[in-house]
Short mmCIF file of C-alpha atoms and ligand atoms in Angstrom, two decimals:
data_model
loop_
_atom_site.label_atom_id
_atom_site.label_comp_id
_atom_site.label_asym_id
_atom_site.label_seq_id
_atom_site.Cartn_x
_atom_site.Cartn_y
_atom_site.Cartn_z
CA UNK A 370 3.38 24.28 -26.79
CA UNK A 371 2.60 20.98 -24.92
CA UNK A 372 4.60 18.05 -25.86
CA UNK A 373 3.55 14.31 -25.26
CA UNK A 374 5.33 13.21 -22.15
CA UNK A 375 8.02 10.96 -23.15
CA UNK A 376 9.31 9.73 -19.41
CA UNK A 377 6.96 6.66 -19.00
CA UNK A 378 9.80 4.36 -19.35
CA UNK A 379 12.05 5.68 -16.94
CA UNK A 380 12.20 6.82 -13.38
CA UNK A 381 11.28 10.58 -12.87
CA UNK A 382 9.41 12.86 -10.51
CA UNK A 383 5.81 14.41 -11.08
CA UNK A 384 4.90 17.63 -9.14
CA UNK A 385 1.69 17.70 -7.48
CA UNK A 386 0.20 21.37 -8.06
CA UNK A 387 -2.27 21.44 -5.25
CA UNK A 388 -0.07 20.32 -2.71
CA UNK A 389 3.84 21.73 -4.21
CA UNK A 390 4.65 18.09 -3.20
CA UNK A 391 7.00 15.59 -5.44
CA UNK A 392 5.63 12.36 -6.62
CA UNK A 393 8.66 9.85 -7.78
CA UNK A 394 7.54 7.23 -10.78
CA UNK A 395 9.74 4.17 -11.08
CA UNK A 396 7.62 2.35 -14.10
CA UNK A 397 10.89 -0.11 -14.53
CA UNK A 398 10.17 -1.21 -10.95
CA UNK A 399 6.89 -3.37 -11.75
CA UNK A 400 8.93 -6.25 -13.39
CA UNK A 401 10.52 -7.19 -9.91
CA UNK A 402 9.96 -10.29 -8.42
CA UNK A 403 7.11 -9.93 -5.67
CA UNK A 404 7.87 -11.63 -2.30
CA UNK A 405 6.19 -9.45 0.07
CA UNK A 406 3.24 -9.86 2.16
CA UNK A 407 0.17 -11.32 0.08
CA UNK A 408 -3.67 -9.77 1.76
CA UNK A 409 -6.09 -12.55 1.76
CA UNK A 410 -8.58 -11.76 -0.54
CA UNK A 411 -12.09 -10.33 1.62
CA UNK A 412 -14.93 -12.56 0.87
CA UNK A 413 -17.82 -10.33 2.47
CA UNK A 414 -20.72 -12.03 3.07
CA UNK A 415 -23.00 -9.80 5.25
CA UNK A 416 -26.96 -10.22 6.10
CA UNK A 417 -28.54 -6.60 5.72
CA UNK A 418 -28.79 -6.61 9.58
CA UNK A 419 -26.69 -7.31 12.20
CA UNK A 420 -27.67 -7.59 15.63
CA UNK A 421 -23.82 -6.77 16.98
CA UNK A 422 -23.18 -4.04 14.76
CA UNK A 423 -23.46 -0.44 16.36
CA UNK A 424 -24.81 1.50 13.03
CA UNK A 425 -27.55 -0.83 12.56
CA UNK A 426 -31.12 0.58 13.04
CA UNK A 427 -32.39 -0.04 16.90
CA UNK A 428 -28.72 -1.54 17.99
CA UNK A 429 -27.06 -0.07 20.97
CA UNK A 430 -24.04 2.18 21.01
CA UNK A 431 -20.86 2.16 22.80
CA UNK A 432 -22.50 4.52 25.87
CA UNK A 433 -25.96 3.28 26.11
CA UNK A 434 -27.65 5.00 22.90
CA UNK A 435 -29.38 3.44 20.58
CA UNK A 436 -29.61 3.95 17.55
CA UNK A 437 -33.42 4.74 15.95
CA UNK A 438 -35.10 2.69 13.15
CA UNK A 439 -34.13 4.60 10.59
CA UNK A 440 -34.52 4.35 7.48
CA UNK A 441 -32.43 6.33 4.96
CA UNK A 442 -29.10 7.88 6.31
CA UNK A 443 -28.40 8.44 10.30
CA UNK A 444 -26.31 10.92 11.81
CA UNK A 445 -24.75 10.94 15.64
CA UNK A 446 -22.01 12.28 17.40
CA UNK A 447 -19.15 9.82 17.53
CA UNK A 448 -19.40 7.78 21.56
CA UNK A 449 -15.34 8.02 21.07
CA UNK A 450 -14.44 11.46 19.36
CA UNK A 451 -10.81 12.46 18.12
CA UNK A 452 -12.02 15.87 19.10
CA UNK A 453 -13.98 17.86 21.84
CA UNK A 454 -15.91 21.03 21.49
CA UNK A 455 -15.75 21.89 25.45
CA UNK A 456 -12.62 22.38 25.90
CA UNK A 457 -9.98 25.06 27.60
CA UNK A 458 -8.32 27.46 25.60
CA UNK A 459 -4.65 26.74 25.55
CA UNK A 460 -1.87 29.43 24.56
CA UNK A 461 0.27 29.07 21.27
CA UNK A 462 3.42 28.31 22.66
CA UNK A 463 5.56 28.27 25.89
CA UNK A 464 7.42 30.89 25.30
CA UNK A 465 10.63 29.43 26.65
CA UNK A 466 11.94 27.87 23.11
CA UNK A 467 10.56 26.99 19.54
CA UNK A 468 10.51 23.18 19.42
CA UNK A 469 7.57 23.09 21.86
CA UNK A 470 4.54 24.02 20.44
CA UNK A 471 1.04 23.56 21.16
CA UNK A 472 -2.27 24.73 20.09
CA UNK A 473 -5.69 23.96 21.71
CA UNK A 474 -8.06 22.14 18.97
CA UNK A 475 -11.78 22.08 19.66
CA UNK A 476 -14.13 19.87 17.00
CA UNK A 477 -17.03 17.60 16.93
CA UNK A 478 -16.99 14.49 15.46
CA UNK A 479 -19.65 12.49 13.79
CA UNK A 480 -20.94 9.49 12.02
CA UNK A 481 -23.12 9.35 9.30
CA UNK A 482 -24.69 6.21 7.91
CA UNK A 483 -25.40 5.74 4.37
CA UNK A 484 -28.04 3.32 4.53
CA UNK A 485 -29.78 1.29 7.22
CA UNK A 486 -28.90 -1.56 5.80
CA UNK A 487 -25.61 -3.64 6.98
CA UNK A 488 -24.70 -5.11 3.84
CA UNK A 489 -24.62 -1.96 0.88
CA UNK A 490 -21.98 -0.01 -0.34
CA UNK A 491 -21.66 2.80 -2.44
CA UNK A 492 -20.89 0.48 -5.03
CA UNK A 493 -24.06 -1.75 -4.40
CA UNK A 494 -26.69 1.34 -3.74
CA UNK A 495 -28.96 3.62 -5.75
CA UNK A 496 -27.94 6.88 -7.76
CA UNK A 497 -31.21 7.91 -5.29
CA UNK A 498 -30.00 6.63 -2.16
CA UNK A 499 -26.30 8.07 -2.75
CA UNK A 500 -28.12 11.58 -3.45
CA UNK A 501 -29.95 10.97 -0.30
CA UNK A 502 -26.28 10.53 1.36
CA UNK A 503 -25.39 13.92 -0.58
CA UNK A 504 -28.27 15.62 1.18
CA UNK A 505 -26.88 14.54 4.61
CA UNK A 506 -23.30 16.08 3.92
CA UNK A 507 -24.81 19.34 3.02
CA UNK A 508 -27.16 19.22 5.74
CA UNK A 509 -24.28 18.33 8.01
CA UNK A 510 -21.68 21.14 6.31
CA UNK A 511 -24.33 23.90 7.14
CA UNK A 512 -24.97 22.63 10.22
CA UNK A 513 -21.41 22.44 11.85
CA UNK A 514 -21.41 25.73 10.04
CA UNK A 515 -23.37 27.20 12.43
CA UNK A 516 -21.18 26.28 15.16
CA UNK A 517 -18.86 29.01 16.39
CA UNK A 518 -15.77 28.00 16.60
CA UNK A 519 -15.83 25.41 13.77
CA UNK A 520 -13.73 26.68 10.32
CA UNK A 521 -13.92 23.26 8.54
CA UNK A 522 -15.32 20.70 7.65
CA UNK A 523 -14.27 17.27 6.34
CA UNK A 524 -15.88 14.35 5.65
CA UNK A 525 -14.07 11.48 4.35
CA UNK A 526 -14.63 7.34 4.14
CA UNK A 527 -12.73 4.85 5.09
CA UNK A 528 -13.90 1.89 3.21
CA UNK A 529 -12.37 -1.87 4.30
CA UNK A 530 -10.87 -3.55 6.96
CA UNK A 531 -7.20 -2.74 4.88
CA UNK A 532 -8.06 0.66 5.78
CA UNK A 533 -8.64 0.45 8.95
CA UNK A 534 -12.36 0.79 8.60
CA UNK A 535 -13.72 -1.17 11.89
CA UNK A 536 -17.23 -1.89 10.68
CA UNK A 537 -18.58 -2.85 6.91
CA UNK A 538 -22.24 -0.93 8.03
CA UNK A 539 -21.89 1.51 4.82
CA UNK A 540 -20.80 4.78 6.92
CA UNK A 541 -18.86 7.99 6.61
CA UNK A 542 -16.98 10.71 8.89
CA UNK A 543 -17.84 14.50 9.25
CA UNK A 544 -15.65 16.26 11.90
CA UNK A 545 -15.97 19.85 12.19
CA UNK A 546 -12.27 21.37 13.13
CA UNK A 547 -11.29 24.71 14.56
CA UNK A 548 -8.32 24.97 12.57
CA UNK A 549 -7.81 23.84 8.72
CA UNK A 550 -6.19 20.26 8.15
CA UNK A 551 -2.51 19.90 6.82
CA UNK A 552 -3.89 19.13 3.05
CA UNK A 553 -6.50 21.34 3.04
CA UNK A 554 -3.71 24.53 3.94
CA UNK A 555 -1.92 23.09 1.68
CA UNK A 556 -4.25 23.24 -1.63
CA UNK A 557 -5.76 26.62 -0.95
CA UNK A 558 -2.11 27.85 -0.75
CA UNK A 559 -1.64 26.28 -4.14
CA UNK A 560 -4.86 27.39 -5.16
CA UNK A 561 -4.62 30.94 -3.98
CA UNK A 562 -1.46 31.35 -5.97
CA UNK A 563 -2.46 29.74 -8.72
CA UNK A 564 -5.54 32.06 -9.54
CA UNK A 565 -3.22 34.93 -8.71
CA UNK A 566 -1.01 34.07 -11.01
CA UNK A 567 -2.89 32.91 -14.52
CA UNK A 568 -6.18 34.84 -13.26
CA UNK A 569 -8.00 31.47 -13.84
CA UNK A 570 -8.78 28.14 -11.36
CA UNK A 571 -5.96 25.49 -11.09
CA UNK A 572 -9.07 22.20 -10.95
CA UNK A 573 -11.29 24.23 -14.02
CA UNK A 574 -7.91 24.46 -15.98
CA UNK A 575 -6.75 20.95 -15.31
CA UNK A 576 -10.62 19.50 -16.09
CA UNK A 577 -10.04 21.30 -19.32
CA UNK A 578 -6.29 19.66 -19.85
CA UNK A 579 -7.46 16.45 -18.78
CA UNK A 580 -10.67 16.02 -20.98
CA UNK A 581 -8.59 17.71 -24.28
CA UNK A 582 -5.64 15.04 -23.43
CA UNK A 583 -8.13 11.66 -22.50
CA UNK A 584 -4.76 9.44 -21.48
CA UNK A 585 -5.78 10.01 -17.52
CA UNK A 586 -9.45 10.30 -18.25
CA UNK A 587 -11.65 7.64 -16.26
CA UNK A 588 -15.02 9.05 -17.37
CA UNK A 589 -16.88 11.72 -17.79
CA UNK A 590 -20.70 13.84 -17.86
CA UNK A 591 -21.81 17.11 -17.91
CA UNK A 592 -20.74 17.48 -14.19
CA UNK A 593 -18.19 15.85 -13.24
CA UNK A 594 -14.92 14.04 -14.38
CA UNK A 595 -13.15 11.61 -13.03
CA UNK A 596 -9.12 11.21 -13.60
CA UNK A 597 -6.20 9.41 -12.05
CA UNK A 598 -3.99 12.63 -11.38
CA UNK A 599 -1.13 13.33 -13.27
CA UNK A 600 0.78 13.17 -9.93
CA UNK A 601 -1.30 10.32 -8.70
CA UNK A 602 0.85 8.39 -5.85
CA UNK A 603 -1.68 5.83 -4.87
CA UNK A 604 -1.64 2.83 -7.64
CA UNK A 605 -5.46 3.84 -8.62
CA UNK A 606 -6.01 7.13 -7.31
CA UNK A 607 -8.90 9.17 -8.58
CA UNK A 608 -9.86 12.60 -8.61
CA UNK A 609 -13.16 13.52 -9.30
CA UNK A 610 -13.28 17.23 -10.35
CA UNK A 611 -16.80 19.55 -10.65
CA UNK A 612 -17.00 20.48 -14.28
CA UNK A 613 -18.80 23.51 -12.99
CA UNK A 614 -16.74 26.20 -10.74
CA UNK A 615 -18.25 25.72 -7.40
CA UNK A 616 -16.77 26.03 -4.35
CA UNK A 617 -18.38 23.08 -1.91
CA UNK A 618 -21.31 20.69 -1.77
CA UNK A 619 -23.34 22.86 -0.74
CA UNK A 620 -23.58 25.13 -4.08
CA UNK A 621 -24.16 22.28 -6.25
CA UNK A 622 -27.44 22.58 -7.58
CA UNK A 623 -29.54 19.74 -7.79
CA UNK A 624 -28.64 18.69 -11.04
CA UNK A 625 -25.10 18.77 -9.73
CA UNK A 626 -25.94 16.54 -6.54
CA UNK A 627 -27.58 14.01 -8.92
CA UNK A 628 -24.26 13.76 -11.18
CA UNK A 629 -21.99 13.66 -8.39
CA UNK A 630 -24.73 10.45 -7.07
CA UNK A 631 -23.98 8.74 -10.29
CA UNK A 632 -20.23 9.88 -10.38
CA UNK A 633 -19.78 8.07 -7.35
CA UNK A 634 -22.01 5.05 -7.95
CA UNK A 635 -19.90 4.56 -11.26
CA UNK A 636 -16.79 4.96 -10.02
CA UNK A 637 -17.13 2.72 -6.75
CA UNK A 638 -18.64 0.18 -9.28
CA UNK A 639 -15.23 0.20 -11.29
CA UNK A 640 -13.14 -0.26 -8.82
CA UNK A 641 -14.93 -3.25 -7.09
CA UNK A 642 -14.60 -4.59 -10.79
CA UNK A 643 -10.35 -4.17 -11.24
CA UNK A 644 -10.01 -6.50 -8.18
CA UNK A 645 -13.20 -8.36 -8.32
CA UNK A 646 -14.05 -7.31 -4.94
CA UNK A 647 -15.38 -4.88 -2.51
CA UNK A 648 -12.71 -2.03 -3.09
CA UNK A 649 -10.94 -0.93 -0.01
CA UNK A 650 -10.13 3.02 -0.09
CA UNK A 651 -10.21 6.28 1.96
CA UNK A 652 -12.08 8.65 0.17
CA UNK A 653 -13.17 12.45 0.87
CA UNK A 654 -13.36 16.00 0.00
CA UNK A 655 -12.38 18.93 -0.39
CA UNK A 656 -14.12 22.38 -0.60
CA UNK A 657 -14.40 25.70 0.92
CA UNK A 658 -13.63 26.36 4.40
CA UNK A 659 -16.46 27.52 5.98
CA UNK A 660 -17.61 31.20 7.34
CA UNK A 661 -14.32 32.43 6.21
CA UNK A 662 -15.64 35.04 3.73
CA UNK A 663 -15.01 34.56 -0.20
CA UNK A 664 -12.71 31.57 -1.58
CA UNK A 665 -12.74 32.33 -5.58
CA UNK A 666 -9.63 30.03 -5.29
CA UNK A 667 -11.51 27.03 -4.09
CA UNK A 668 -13.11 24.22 -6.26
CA UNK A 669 -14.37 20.99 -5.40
CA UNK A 670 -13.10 17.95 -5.11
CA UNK A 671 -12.86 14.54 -4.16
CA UNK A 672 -9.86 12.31 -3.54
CA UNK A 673 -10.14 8.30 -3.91
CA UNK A 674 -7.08 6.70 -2.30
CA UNK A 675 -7.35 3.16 -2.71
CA UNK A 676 -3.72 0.81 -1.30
CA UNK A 677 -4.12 -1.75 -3.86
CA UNK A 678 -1.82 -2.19 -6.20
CA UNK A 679 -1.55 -5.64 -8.62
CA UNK A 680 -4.76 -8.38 -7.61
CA UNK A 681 -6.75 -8.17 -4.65
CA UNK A 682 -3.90 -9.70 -2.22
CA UNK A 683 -1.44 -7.35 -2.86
CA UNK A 684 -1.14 -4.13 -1.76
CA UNK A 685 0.59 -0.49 -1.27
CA UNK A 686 2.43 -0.16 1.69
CA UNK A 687 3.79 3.73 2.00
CA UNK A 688 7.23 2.90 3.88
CA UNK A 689 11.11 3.15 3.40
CA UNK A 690 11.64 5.97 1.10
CA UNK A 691 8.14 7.15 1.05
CA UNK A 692 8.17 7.90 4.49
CA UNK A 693 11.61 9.07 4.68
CA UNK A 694 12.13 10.72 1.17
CA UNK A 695 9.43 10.88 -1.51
CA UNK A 696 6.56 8.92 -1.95
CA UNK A 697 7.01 6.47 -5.23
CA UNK A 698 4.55 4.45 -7.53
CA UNK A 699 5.81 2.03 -10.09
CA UNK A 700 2.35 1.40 -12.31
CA UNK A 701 2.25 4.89 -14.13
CA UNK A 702 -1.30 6.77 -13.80
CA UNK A 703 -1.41 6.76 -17.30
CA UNK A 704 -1.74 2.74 -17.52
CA UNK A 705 -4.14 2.82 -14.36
CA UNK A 706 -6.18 5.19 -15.97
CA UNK A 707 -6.38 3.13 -18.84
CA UNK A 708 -7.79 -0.21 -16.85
CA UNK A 709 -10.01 1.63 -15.18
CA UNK A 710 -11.47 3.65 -18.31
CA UNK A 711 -11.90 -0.10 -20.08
CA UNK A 712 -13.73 -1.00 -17.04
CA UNK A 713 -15.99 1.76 -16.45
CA UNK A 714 -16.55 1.80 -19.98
CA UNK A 715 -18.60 -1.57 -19.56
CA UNK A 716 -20.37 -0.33 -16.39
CA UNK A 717 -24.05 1.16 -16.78
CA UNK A 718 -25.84 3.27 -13.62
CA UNK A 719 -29.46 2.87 -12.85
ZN1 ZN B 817 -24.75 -2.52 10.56
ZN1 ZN B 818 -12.62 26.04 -10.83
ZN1 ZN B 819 -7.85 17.99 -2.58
#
């Protein structure tokens, strides 16, 4: 029997189920007073080329590269990588205690561009030229698949200078890792168990929940949907969920690569709408590890984290409790959900 939840007036925890982490929702908390540190809103005004920026087409790289006229999307391997493929092998520990432990971590690291042109976003380009940036993360997932030692791959956007994001030039990150990152071991534990346990897939089953329930529904089509989590912690979180059981980008068939194009034109569109600017988020996803044999338990996924929280000058900061305790969101997803649905609602594709 599912009830209606009845806690949206009062402070309670949410359990993430693909991470077994605690979410705590304080709804009370948005009438406060705000005194804290107001962002001055981003007016972007970019040409489509500039002549300093090193992801243009022809501009010189950090290294002496430069970078060909190209004209769709443009991969290269990062001049100043987090991770190196040569390497030496390092043992697992010292052997002399348990507090100091270290593991050698080979990886390559690259860019990819979305677009030659400076001034686009997601937001601001074509369902065709997004699928076009679809075709390069597949490309690039079979590719670092091919490379021995590499068991992962994530790609993931940061989006804004409040992200840290150093350059507007519409652009992404792929690295390749030897081992799998903390979230992703995290999930396909949860996933893993989950399957075990109801003989069924944790995202397919919540994709179900969340279209029968529509209170976290953003939007929806054929292939994907888009929701703000039940145990969303970021003010306007999304997750957009496959409606079909696949297990990475590169099993989506094309029909799939075209809806995810248009899933993420729509929903980039939305949220540079709430704020009435461009929307500053990390975004990425998750699927598969790769050459590890059969993952039944996997599904994929993307995860929008945008910081903002009430206007386009204030935002999220995760600090205090959040770093010491739990993390904590005041707007409930349920009411973010609904501005976003309202908004999307009004928001055609081409
Ligand atoms: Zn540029
Ligand atoms: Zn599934
Ligand atoms: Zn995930």
């Amino acid at each position: 029997m599912e009830s209606d939840f009845s806690l949206n007036g009062v402070s309670h925890r949410r359990l993430n189920p693909l991470t077994g982490e605690w979410v705590l929702v304080s709804p009370q908390r948005l009438a406060r007073p705000w005194q804290g540190q107001v962002e001055a809103p981003v007016t972007e005004n970019l040409s489509s080329y500039d002549p300093s920026c090193y992801l243009c087409p022809g501009n010189a790289r950090a290294g002496g590269a430069h970078n060909p006229q190209y004209s769709s999307t443009f991969v290269f391997d990062n001049d100043f990588p987090a991770l190196q493929a040569q390497i030496p092998r390092a043992s697992e520990r010292s052997g002399e205690n348990d507090f100091i432990v270290e593991v050698s971590e080979r990886g390559i690291c690259r860019v990819g561009c979305f677009s030659p042109r400076h001034d686009l976003t997601l937001a601001r380009m074509s369902v065709c030229e997004i699928e076009a940036v679809i075709e390069m993360w597949i490309a690039q997932c079979k590719d670092l698949d091919t490379k021995e030692f590499v068991h992962y791959v994530q790609i993931f956007e940061n989006r804004g200078a409040m992200m840290g994001a150093s350059n507007p030039h519409p652009h992404c990150q792929i690295w390749g890792t030897e081992s799998l990152p903390n979230e992703v071991v995290k999930e396909q534990r949860s996933l893993k168990k989950y399957l075990k346990a109801h003989r069924s897939c944790l995202l397919c089953d919540y994709a179900e929940y969340e279209t029968r329930k529509a209170e976290r529904l953003v939007f929806r089509d054929n292939q994907f949907i888009v929701v703000v989590p039940f145990w969303a912690f970021w003010p306007f979180e999304t997750l957009i969920i496959s409606q079909h059981h696949v297990p990475d980008l590169a099993n989506l068939q094309p029909i799939g690569r075209r809806g995810l194009a248009r899933t993420l034109q729509r929903i980039t569109r939305c949220y540079d709408q709430l704020f009435n600017l461009s929307f500053p988020y990390s975004m990425g996803f998750h699927q598969q590890p790769v050459k590890e044999g059969s993952h039944p338990e996997w599904h994929l996924h993307a995860h929008f984290y945008p910081p903002l929280l009430r206007s386009a000058s204030i935002r999220k900061f995760m600090v205090g409790f959040e770093m010491l305790g739990t993390p904590q969101r005041d707007i409930t997803p349920e009411s973010a959900a609904a501005r976003l649905r309202e908004i999307c609602s009004r928001i055609g594709g081409d």
